[in-house]
Amino acid sequence: MNHIDLSIEVLRQEISKLNLELKHAAPEEDEHIMSKLQKLHRGINEISTKTQEGILEKSTSKELKGLAGRPSLGITKKISLTLSESHWEWLDEKAEGNRSKFLRNMVWDAIGNESAWDNYACLGYAILGAQRIGLSEIKIKELIGEIHGEFDFKSVPEANEVYCKSDY
């Protein structure tokens, strides 16, 4: 097993542990555990993407440790923005502490970026559907945990094929 496969396996083991923790966690612990899960999923996705692009072929395990963080979204450019005090207050209220993310989402919405679809949107749809049919919070938590697990073991085309071949 090479260092890339080993790194992915370690991340998957951590995900399995957290999914088990999530099943037995008190509701107030869910957000913290989900945050950890999301970070690990992003790490696996980044390792997989960079491996496919040939970027990680000569990387060391030490270099892979930093991949569990937020993936790069593009080029960072510093800007100066002048707004009235009331507009800054509005922006801060809407941004909920993350101006960059809020402004980035506004730009994506303005240009109609379809890449806003991601695993989190999928999970949101699953939660909404589960709530609509009356699944309990415990069952919804279990469902989301299982979907999280599938993100790591099935590619988007494989998941698409599963859906297309199903009776649903």
Coordinates of C-alpha atoms in Angstrom, one line a residue:
M1 CA 0.0 0.0 0.0
N2 CA 1.6 3.3 -1.0
H3 CA 1.5 6.4 1.1
I4 CA -1.5 7.9 -0.7
D5 CA -3.6 4.8 -0.2
L6 CA -2.5 4.6 3.4
S7 CA -3.5 8.3 3.9
I8 CA -6.9 7.7 2.4
E9 CA -7.4 4.5 4.5
V10 CA -6.5 6.4 7.7
L11 CA -9.1 9.1 6.8
R12 CA -11.7 6.5 6.1
Q13 CA -11.1 4.8 9.5
E14 CA -11.5 8.2 11.2
I15 CA -14.8 8.7 9.2
S16 CA -16.1 5.3 10.3
K17 CA -15.3 6.2 13.9
L18 CA -17.1 9.5 13.6
N19 CA -20.1 8.0 11.9
L20 CA -20.4 5.6 14.8
E21 CA -20.0 8.5 17.3
L22 CA -22.7 10.4 15.4
K23 CA -25.2 7.6 15.7
H24 CA -24.8 7.7 19.5
A25 CA -24.2 11.4 20.0
A26 CA -26.5 13.8 21.8
P27 CA -28.1 16.3 19.5
E28 CA -25.9 19.2 20.8
E29 CA -22.8 17.2 19.7
D30 CA -24.1 16.6 16.1
E31 CA -22.8 19.9 14.6
H32 CA -19.3 19.4 16.0
I33 CA -19.1 15.8 14.7
M34 CA -20.5 16.7 11.3
S35 CA -17.9 19.5 11.0
K36 CA -15.2 16.9 11.6
L37 CA -16.8 14.5 9.1
Q38 CA -16.9 17.3 6.5
K39 CA -13.2 18.1 7.0
L40 CA -12.3 14.4 6.5
H41 CA -14.5 14.0 3.4
R42 CA -12.9 17.1 1.9
G43 CA -9.5 15.6 2.6
I44 CA -10.3 12.4 0.8
N45 CA -11.8 14.3 -2.1
E46 CA -8.7 16.5 -2.4
I47 CA -6.4 13.5 -2.3
S48 CA -8.4 11.7 -4.9
T49 CA -8.6 14.7 -7.2
K50 CA -4.9 15.5 -6.9
T51 CA -4.0 11.8 -7.4
Q52 CA -6.0 11.7 -10.6
E53 CA -4.2 14.9 -11.7
G54 CA -0.8 13.3 -11.0
I55 CA 0.0 16.0 -8.4
L56 CA 0.6 13.6 -5.4
E57 CA 2.6 10.9 -7.1
K58 CA 5.8 12.2 -5.4
S59 CA 4.3 13.6 -2.3
T60 CA 5.2 12.4 1.2
S61 CA 2.9 11.3 4.0
K62 CA 3.9 14.5 5.8
E63 CA 2.7 16.6 2.9
L64 CA -0.6 14.8 2.8
K65 CA -1.5 15.7 6.4
G66 CA -2.5 19.2 5.4
L67 CA -5.1 17.9 2.8
A68 CA -7.9 17.5 5.4
G69 CA -8.5 21.2 5.4
R70 CA -10.7 23.4 3.2
P71 CA -10.0 22.8 -0.5
S72 CA -8.8 25.7 -2.6
L73 CA -11.7 27.5 -4.4
G74 CA -9.6 29.5 -6.8
I75 CA -7.3 32.5 -6.8
T76 CA -7.4 34.9 -3.8
K77 CA -7.3 38.6 -4.6
K78 CA -7.5 41.3 -2.0
I79 CA -10.1 44.0 -2.7
S80 CA -11.1 47.3 -1.1
L81 CA -14.9 47.7 -0.8
T82 CA -16.5 51.0 0.3
L83 CA -20.0 50.8 1.7
S84 CA -22.1 52.9 4.1
E85 CA -22.2 51.9 7.7
S86 CA -25.7 50.5 7.3
H87 CA -24.6 48.4 4.4
W88 CA -21.7 47.0 6.3
E89 CA -24.1 46.2 9.2
W90 CA -26.4 44.4 6.7
L91 CA -23.5 42.5 5.2
D92 CA -22.2 41.4 8.6
E93 CA -25.6 40.2 9.6
K94 CA -26.2 38.2 6.4
A95 CA -22.6 36.9 6.3
E96 CA -22.9 35.4 9.8
G97 CA -19.2 36.0 10.5
N98 CA -17.8 34.9 7.1
R99 CA -17.8 37.8 4.6
S100 CA -15.7 36.0 2.0
K101 CA -18.0 33.0 1.8
F102 CA -21.1 35.2 1.7
L103 CA -19.7 37.4 -1.1
R104 CA -18.4 34.4 -3.0
N105 CA -21.9 32.9 -2.9
M106 CA -23.4 36.2 -4.1
V107 CA -21.0 36.2 -7.1
W108 CA -21.8 32.6 -7.9
D109 CA -25.5 33.2 -7.7
A110 CA -25.2 36.3 -9.9
I111 CA -23.4 34.4 -12.6
G112 CA -25.5 31.2 -12.3
N113 CA -22.7 28.9 -11.4
E114 CA -24.0 25.4 -11.5
S115 CA -21.0 24.1 -9.6
A116 CA -22.7 25.1 -6.4
W117 CA -24.1 21.6 -6.4
D118 CA -22.1 19.4 -4.1
N119 CA -22.4 16.7 -1.5
Y120 CA -23.8 19.1 1.0
A121 CA -26.6 20.1 -1.3
C122 CA -27.3 16.3 -1.7
L123 CA -27.4 15.9 2.0
G124 CA -29.7 18.9 2.3
Y125 CA -32.1 17.4 -0.2
A126 CA -32.0 14.0 1.6
I127 CA -32.8 15.7 5.0
L128 CA -35.7 17.6 3.4
G129 CA -37.1 14.5 1.9
A130 CA -36.7 12.5 5.0
Q131 CA -38.4 15.2 7.1
R132 CA -41.3 15.4 4.5
I133 CA -42.0 11.6 4.9
G134 CA -41.8 11.9 8.6
L135 CA -38.6 10.1 9.5
S136 CA -37.5 10.6 13.1
E137 CA -34.5 12.7 13.9
I138 CA -32.6 9.5 14.8
K139 CA -33.4 7.9 11.5
I140 CA -32.4 11.1 9.6
K141 CA -29.1 11.2 11.5
E142 CA -28.6 7.5 10.6
L143 CA -29.4 8.1 6.9
I144 CA -27.1 11.1 6.7
G145 CA -24.3 9.1 8.3
E146 CA -24.7 6.3 5.8
I147 CA -24.8 8.7 2.8
H148 CA -21.6 10.3 4.1
G149 CA -20.0 6.9 4.1
E150 CA -21.1 6.2 0.5
F151 CA -19.5 9.5 -0.6
D152 CA -16.1 7.9 0.1
F153 CA -16.7 4.6 -1.6
K154 CA -18.7 5.6 -4.7
S155 CA -17.8 8.1 -7.4
V156 CA -20.4 10.5 -8.8
P157 CA -20.8 8.4 -12.0
E158 CA -21.2 5.2 -9.9
A159 CA -23.9 6.8 -7.7
N160 CA -25.6 8.1 -10.9
E161 CA -25.6 4.6 -12.3
V162 CA -27.1 3.2 -9.1
Y163 CA -29.9 5.7 -9.3
C164 CA -30.6 5.2 -13.0
K165 CA -30.8 1.5 -12.6
S166 CA -33.0 1.6 -9.6
D167 CA -36.8 1.5 -9.5
Y168 CA -37.0 4.9 -7.8

